[in-house]
Coordinates of C-alpha atoms in Angstrom, one line a residue:
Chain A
X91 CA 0.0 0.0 0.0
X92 CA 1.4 3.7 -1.1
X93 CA 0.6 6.9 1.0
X94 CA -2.9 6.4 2.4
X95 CA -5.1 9.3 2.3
X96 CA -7.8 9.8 5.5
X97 CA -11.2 8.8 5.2
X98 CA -13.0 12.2 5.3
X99 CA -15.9 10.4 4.9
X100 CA -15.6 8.0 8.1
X101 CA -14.8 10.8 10.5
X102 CA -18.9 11.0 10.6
X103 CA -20.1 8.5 9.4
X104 CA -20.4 4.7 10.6
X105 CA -19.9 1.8 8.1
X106 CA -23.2 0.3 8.1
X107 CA -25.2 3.5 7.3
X108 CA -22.6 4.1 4.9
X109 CA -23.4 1.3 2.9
X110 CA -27.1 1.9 3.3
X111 CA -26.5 5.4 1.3
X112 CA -24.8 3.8 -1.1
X113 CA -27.2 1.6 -2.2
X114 CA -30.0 4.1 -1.9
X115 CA -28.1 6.1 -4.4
X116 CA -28.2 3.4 -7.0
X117 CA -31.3 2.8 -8.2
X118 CA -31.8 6.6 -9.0
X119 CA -28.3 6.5 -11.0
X120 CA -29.0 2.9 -12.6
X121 CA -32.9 4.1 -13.8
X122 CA -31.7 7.6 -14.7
X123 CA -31.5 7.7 -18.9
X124 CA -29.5 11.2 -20.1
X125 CA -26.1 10.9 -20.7
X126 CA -25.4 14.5 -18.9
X127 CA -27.5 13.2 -15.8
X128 CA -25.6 9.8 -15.7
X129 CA -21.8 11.9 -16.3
X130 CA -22.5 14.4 -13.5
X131 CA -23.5 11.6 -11.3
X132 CA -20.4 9.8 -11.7
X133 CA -18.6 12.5 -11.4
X134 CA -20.3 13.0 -7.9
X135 CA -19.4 9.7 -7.1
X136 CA -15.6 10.0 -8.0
X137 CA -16.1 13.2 -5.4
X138 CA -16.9 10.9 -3.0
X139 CA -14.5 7.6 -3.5
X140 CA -11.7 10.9 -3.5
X141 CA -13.2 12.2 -0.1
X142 CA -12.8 8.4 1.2
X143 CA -9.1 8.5 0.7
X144 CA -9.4 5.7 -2.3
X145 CA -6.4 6.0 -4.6
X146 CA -8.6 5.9 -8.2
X147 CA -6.8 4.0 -10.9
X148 CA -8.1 7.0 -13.7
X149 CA -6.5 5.5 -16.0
X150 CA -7.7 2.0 -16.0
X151 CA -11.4 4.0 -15.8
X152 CA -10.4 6.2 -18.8
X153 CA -9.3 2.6 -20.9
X154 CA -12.9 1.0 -19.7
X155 CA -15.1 3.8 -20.9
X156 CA -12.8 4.2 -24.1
X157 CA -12.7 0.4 -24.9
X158 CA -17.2 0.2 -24.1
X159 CA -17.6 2.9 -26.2
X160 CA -15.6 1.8 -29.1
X161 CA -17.1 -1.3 -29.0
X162 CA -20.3 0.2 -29.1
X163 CA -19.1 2.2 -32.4
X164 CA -19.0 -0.8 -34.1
X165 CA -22.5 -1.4 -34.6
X166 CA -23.6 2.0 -35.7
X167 CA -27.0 3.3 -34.7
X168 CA -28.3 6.9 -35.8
X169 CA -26.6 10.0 -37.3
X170 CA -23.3 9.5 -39.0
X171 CA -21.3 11.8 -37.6
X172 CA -18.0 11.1 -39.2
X173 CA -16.9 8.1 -41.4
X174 CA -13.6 7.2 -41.4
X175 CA -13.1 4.3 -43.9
X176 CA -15.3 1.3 -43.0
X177 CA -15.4 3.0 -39.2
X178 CA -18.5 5.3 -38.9
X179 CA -18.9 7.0 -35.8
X180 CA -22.6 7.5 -35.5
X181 CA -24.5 9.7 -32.9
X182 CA -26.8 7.0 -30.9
X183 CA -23.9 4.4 -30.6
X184 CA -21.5 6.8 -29.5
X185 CA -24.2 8.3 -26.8
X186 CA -24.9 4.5 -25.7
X187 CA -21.4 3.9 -25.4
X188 CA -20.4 6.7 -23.0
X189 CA -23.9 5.9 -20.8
X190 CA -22.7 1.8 -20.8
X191 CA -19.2 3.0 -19.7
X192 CA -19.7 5.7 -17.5
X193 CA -22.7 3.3 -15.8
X194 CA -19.8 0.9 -14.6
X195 CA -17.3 3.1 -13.6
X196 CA -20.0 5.7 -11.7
X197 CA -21.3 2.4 -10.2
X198 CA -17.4 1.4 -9.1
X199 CA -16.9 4.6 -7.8
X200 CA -19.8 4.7 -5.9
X201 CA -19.3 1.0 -4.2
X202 CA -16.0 2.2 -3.3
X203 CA -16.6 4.9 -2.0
X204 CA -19.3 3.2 0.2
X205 CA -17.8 -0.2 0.9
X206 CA -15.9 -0.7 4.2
X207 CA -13.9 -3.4 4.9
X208 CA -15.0 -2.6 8.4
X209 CA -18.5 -3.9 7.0
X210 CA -20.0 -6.3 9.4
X211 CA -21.9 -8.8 7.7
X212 CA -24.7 -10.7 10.2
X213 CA -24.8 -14.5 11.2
X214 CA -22.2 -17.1 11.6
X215 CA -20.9 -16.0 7.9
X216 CA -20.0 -12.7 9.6
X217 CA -18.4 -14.0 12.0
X218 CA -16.2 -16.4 9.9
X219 CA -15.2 -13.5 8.2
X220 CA -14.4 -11.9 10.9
X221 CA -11.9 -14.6 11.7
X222 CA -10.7 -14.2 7.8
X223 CA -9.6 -10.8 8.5
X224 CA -7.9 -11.4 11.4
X225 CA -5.9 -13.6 9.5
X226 CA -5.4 -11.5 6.9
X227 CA -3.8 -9.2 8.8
X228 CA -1.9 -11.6 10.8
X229 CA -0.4 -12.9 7.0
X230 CA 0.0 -9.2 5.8
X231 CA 2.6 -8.8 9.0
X232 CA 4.8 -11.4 8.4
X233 CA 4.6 -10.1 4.3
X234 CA 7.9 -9.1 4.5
X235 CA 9.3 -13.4 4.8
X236 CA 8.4 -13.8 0.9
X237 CA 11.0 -13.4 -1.3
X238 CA 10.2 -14.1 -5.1
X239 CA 13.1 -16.2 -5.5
X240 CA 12.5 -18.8 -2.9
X241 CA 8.2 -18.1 -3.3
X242 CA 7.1 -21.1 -2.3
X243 CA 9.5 -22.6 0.3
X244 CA 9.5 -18.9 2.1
X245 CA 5.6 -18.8 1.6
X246 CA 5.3 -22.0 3.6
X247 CA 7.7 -20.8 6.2
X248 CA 5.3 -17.9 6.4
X249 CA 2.3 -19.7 6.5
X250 CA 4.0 -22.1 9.1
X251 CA 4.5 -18.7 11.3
X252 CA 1.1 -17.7 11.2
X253 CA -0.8 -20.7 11.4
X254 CA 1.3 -23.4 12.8
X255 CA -1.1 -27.1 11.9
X256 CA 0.6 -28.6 15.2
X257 CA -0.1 -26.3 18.1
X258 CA -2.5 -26.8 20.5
X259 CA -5.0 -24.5 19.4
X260 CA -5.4 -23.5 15.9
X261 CA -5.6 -19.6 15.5
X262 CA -5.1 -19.6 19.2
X263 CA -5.8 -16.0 21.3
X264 CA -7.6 -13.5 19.3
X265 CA -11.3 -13.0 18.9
X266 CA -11.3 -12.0 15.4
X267 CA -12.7 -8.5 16.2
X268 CA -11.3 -6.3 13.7
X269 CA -9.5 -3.5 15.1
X270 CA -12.0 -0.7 16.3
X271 CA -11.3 2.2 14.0
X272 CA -15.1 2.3 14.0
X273 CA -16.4 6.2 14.5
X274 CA -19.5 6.7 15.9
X275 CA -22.4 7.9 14.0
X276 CA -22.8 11.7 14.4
X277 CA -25.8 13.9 13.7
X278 CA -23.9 15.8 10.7
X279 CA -23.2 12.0 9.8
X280 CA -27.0 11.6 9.5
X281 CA -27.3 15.0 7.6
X282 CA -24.7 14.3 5.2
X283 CA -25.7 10.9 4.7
X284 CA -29.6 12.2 3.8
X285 CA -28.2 15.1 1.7
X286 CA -26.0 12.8 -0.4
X287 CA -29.1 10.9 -0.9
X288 CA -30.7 13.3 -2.2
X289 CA -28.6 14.5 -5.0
X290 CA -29.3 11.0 -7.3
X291 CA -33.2 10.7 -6.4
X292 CA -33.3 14.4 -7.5
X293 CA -31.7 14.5 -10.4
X294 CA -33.3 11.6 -11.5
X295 CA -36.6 13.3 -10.9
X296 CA -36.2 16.2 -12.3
X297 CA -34.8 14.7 -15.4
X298 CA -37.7 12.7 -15.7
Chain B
X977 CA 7.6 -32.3 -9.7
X978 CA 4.8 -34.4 -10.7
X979 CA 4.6 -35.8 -14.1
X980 CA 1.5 -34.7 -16.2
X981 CA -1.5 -37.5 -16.5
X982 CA -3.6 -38.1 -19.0
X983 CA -6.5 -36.1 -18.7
X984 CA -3.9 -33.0 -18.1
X985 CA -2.9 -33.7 -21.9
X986 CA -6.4 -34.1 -22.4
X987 CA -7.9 -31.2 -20.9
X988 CA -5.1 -28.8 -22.3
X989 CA -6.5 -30.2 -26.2
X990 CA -9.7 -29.6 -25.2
X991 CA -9.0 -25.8 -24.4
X992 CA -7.0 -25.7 -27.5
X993 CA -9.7 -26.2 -29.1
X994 CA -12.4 -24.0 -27.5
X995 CA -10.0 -21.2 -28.6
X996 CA -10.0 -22.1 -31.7
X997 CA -13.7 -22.4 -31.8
X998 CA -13.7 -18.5 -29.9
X999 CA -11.7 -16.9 -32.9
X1000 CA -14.3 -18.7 -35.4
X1001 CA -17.5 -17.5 -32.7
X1002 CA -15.4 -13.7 -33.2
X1003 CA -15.4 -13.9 -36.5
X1004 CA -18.6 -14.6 -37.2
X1005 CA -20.3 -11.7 -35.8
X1006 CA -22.1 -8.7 -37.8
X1007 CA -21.4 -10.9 -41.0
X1008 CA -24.4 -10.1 -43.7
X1009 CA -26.4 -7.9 -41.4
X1010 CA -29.0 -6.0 -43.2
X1011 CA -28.8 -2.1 -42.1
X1012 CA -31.7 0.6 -43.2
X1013 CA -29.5 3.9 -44.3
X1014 CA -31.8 6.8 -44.4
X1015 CA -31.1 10.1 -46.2
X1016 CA -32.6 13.2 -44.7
X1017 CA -31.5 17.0 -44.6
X1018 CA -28.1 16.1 -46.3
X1019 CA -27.6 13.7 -42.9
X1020 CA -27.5 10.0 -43.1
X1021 CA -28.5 7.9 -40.3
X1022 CA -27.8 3.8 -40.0
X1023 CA -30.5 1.5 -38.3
X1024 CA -29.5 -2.0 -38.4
X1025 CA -32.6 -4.6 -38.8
X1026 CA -31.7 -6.3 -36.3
X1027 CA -32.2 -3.6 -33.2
X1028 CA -36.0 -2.2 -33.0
X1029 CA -36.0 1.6 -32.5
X1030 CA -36.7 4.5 -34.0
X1031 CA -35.9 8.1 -35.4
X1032 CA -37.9 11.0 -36.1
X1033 CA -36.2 12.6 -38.6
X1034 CA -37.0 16.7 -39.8
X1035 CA -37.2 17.5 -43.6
X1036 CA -38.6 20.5 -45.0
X1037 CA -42.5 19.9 -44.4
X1038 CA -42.1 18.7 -40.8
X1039 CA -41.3 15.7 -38.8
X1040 CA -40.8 11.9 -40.3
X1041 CA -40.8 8.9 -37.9
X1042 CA -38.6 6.0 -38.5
X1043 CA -39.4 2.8 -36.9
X1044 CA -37.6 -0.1 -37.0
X1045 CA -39.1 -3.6 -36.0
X1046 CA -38.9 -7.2 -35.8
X1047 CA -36.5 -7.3 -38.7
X1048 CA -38.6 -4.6 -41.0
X1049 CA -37.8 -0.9 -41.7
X1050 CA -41.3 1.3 -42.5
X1051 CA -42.5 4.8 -42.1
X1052 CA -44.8 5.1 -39.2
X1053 CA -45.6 8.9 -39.5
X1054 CA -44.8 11.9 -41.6
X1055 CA -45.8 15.0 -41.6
X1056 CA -46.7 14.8 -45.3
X1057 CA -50.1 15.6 -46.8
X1058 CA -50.9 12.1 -48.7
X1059 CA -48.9 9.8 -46.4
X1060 CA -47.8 7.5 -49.3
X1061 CA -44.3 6.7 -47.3
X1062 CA -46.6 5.2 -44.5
X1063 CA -49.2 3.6 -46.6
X1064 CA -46.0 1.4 -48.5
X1065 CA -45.2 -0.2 -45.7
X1066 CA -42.6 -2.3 -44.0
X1067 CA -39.8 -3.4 -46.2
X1068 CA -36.5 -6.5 -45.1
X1069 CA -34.9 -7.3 -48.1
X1070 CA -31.8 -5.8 -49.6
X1071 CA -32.4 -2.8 -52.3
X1072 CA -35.8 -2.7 -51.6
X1073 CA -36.6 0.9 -50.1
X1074 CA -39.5 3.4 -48.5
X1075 CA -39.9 7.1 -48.8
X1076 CA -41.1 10.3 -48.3
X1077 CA -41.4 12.4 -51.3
X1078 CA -42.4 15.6 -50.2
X1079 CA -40.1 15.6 -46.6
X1080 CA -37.0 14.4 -48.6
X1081 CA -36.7 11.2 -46.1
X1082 CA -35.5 8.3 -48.2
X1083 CA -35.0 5.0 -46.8
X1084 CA -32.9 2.0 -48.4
X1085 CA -32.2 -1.6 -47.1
X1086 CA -28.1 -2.4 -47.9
X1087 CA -26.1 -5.3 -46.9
X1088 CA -24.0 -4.7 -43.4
X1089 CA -20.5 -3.6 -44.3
X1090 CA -18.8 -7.2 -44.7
X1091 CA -21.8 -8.0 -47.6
X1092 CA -20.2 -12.0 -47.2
X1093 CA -23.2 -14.5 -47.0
X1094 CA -25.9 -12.3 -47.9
X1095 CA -27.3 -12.8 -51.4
X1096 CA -29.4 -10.5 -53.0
X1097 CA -33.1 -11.7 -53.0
X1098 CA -33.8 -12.2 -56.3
X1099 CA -38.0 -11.3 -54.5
X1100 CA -36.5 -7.8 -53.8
X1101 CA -36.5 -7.0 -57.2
Chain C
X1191 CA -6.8 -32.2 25.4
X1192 CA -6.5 -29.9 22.6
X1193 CA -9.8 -28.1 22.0
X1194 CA -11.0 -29.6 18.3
X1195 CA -14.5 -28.2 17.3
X1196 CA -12.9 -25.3 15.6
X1197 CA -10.6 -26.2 13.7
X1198 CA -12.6 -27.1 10.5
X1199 CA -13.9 -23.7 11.3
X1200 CA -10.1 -22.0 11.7
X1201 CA -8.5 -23.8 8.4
X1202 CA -11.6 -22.7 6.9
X1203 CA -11.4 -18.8 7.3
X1204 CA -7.3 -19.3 7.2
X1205 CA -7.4 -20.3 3.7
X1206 CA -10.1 -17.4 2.6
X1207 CA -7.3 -15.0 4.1
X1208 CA -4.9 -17.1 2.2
X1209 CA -6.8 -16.1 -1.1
X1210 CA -7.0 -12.5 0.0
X1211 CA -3.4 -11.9 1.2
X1212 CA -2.3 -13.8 -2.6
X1213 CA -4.7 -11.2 -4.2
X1214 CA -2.5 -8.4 -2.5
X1215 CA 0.6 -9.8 -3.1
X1216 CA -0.6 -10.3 -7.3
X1217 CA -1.4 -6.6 -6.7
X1218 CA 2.1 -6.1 -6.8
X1219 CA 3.1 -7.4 -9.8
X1220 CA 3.6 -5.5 -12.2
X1221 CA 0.7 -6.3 -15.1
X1222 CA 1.6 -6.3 -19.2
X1223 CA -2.4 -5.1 -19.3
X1224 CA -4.2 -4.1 -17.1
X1225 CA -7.1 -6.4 -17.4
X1226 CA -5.1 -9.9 -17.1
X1227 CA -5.2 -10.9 -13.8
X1228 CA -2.7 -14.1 -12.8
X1229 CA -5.4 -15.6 -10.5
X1230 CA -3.0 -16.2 -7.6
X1231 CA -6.1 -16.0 -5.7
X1232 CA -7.6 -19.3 -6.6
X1233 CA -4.4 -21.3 -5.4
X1234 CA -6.2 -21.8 -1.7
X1235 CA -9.0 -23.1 -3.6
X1236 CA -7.5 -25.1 -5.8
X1237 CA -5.6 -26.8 -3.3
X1238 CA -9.1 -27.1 -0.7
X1239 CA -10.4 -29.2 -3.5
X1240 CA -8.5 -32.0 -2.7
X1241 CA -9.1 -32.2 1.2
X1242 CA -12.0 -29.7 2.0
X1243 CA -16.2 -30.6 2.6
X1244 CA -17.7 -29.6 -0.2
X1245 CA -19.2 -27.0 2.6
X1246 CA -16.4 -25.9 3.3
X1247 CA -14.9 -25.3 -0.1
X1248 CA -18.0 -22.9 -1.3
X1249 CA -17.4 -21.2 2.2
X1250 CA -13.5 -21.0 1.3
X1251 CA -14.9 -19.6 -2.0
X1252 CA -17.4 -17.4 -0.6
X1253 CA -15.2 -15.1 1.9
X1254 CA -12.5 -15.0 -1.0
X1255 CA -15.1 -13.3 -3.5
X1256 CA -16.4 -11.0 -0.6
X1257 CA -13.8 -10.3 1.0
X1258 CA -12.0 -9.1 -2.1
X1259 CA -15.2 -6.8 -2.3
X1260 CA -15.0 -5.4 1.0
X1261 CA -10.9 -4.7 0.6
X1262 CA -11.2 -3.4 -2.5
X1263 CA -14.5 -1.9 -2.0
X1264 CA -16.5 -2.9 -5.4
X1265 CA -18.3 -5.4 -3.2
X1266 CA -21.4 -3.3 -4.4
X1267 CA -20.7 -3.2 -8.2
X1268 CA -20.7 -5.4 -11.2
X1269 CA -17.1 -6.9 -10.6
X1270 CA -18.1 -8.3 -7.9
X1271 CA -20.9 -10.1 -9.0
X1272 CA -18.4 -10.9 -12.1
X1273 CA -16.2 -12.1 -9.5
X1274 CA -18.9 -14.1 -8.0
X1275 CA -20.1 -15.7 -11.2
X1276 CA -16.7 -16.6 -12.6
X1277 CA -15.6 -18.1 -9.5
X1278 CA -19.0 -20.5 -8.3
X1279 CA -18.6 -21.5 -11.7
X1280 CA -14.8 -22.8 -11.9
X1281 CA -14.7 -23.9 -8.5
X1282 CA -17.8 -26.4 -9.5
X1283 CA -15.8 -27.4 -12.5
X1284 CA -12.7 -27.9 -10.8
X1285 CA -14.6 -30.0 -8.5
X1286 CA -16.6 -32.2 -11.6
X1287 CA -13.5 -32.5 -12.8
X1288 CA -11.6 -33.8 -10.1
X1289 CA -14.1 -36.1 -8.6
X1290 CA -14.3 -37.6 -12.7
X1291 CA -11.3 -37.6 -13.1
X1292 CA -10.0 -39.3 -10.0
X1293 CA -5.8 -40.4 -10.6
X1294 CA -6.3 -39.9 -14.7
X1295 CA -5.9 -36.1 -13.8
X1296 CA -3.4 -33.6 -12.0
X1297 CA -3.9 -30.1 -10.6
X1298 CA -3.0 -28.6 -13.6
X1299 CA -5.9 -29.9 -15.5
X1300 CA -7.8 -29.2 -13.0
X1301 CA -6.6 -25.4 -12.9
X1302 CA -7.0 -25.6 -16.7
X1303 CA -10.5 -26.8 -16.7
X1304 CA -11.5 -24.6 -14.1
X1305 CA -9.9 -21.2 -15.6
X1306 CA -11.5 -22.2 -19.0
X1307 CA -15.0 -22.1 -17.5
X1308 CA -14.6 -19.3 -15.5
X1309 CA -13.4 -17.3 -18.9
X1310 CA -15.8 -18.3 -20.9
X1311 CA -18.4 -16.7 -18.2
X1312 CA -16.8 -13.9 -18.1
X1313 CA -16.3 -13.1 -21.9
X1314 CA -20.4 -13.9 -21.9
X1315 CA -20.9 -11.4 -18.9
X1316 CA -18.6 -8.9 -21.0
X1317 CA -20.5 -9.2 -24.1
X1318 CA -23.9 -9.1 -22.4
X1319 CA -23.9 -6.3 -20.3
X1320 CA -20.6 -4.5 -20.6
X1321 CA -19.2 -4.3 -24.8
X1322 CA -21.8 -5.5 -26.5
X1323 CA -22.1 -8.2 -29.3
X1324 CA -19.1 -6.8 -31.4
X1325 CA -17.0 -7.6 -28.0
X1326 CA -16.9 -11.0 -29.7
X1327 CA -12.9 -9.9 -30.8
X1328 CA -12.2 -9.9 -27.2
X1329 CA -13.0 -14.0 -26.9
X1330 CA -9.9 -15.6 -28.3
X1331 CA -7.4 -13.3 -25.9
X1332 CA -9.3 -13.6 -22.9
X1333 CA -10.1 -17.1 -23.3
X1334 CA -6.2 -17.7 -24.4
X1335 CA -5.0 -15.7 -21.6
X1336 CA -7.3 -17.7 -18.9
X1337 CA -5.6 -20.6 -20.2
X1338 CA -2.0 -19.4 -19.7
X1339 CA -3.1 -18.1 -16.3
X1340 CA -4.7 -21.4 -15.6
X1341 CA -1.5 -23.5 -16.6
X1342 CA 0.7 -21.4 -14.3
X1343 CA -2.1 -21.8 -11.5
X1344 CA -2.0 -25.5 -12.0
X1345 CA 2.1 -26.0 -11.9
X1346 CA 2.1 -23.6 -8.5
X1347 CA -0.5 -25.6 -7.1
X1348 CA 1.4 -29.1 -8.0
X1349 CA 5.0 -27.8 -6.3
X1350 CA 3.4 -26.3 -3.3
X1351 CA 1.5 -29.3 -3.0
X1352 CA 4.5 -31.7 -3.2
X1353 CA 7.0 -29.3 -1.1
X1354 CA 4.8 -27.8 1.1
X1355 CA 5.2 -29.3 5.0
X1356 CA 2.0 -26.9 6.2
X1357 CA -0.2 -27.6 3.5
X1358 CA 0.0 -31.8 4.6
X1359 CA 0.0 -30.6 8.3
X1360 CA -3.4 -28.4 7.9
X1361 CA -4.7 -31.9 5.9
X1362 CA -3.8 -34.1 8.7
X1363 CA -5.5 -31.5 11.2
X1364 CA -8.9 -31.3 9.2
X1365 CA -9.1 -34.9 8.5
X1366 CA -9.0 -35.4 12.2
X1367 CA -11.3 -32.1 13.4
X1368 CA -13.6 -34.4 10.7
X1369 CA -13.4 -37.3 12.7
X1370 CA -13.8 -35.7 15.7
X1371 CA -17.6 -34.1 15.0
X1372 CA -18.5 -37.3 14.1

């Protein structure tokens, strides 16, 4: 992991509401149909994957959205806009295109910028989970045992570390809590969760 | 390190070949697709036959609808006085064509760009 | 007396971190595009296959796909149910073809079979919902390149298998926790 940046977003706001917003912004962004309605609301997502500290690969976005909407260009639909030998760019595949492309990467955005890995998921799966994590951390500690050149007999030593198949008690100690970097939910939490809401639904309404 | 078995040797062919199949499958797509190319104001628009939709296109007298469905290109409404373009009809078949006279809309069915594997229907003419 | 009822449970969640800690490590290296993926990832499940419940494999499978979503945060997007798809269905080929194929096969064909179904979803999933019909181009590569990916898979999972003193260790220890609950 580079630099991290903070997660402006977490100071106020817990993980589980969090992920509630998300998903109540999707449907609004998913139904909505303009291509300036669905652009603005990526773009408002990307705001908010950038105010949760995620390092956005832009470039790998720019090559999705390039690559759908060439694609799309190949089966022409509409108003030719500009032929260039056999490849025609025509108005209603290149306007399906961009919506297609900037869809999945608005929708990317928007899940990371809501997802957690401090997520609690309910019932025994949770819990296991839970356990996962710990484990994942405990691994990610050790990280620095692997070597490339000797992968697999320094992976084993690693994994012999972490998890030894011989001692008393597998896993032993830990309760698999994650660490608590958990904030509490605060009343401008609440507001800015609600107002963030709002954006989507009301676009899409207006639109419509 | 373990020596391969059989179905390794087996399984490995087997994905050989699905590849192979895949660059056929690839091939094969948009080959002999009819398209409706429609002249209207100097623009041209492209409807393939296969995707239902439709246009409403402006010419001099007013407003021309396009409709494309199940295969067939017609002219559901114009803005023309006699509406000959919507009383001719749906039309599939390559050459074959529908227009509107007086709002300078002029649809024509052509072979997709590759043209392989369609022949002309001798019907169309 | 060692306490035994969790183990299954333990090795269970241990080798979904397993699959998570080998997605961060392929994070690392360096990609010639940036939409092949090694599949480092599946190793743990390649390797459950031949000791894990069948419960315990799709649970094994399960906290790999989410917990990928929840590090990487997309557990409420497309790739992730891309994820899901191409995973449920290699791991349930790898398993047909395993439990067929008895000692005719090795782990590489059973990478291999498994990598070719999962790729073959996920060019369908691509074409359906993402490129579009004309996508078809993109078959060959991504199918080839599943198949490389799958090979190498397959050869890791035959020298860890044969070197590896943990990986026999943690297959002594389930096989008893599973006598145990009896």
């Amino acid at each position: 992991m580079r630099k991290k940046q903070p997660d402006r977003i977490g100071y106020y706001i817990a993980a589980l509401p969090r992920f509630a917003a998300g998903m109540l912004m999707l449907p609004p962004y998913l139904l909505a149909e303009g291509l300036a309605c669905k652009a603005l609301l990526a773009a408002f997502f990307a705001l908010l994957a950038v105010l949760a500290g995620k390092r956005l690969r832009w470039g790998y976005f720019l090559i999705l959205v390039l690559s759908v909407t060439f694609f799309h260009l190949l089966s022409p639909w509409g108003r030719v806009l500009v032929e260039i030998g056999p490849f025609i760019i025509t108005s209603g595949a290149l306007e399906n295109g961009l919506i297609r492309g900037i869809t999945l990467v608005g929708m990317v955005f928007l899940s990371v910028a809501s997802v957690r890995p401090e997520l609690e998921l309910p019932g025994r799966f949770g819990g296991l989970l839970g356990r996962t994590f710990y484990y994942f951390d405990s691994i990610l500690e050790g990280k620095r045992r692997l070597s490339g050149k000797n992968f697999f007999v320094s992976l084993d030593e690693l994994l012999m570390e972490r998890f030894n198949p011989d001692q008393e008690k597998l896993g032993a100690g830990e309760s698999g809590e994650k660490p608590c970097l958990e904030t509490d939910q605060t009343f401008r939490g609440w507001f800015l969760c609600a107002a963030a809401i709002l954006i989507p639904w009301g676009l899409w309404i207006l639109k419509l | 390190m373990h020596r391969l078995r059989i179905l390794d040797y087996i399984i490995f062919l087997l994905s050989l070949a699905v590849v192979t199949a895949s660059v056929f499958w690839s091939a094969s797509s948009g080959e002999g697709e009819l398209i409706a190319e429609i002249e209207a104001s100097g623009e041209v628009y492209i409807m393939p036959l296969s995707r239902d939709g439709s246009l409403v296109l402006k010419g001099p007298v007013g407003d021309t609808r396009v409709d494309v469905a199940d295969g067939e290109v017609f002219i559901s409404d114009s803005d023309c006085r006699d509406k000959i373009c919507v009383a001719m009809g749906p039309v599939s078949t390559p050459s074959s064509w529908v227009a509107c006279l007086p709002n300078r809309v002029f649809v024509r069915v052509v072979a997709g760009n590759s043209g392989k594997g369609t022949e002309v229907d001798a019907g169309a003419f | 007396m060692p306490v035994r009822s969790d183990d299954r449970r333990e090795i269970t969640a241990f080798l979904g971190a397993l699959c998570l800690f080998l997605s961060a490590v392929e994070y690392l290296i360096p990609k010639p595009l940036p939409f092949l993926r090694l599949g480092l990832a599946n190793l743990p499940l390649l390797l459950g296959l031949r000791f894990l419940k069948p419960v315990d494999l799709i649970l094994v499978l399960l906290l790999k796909v989410i917990g990928q979503g929840l590090v990487n945060g997309t557990l409420a997007s497309y790739v992730f149910l891309f994820s899901l798809a191409g995973s449920v269905v290699s791991v349930f080929t790898m398993s047909m073809v395993y439990r067929l194929g008895g000692r005719h096969v090795g782990l590489v064909g059973v990478s291999l079979s498994g990598a070719l179904a999962s790729s073959l979803v996920q060019v369908a999933l691509a074409v359906t919902f993402v490129f579009g019909e004309t996508a078809r181009v993109i078959a060959p590569f991504s199918i080839g390149s599943g198949i490389v990916t799958g090979l190498i898979i397959g050869v890791f999972a035959e020298r860890f298998v044969s070197s590896s003193g943990w990986l026999k260790g943690i297959e002594r220890r389930y096989s008893i926790s599973l006598e145990d609950s009896k």
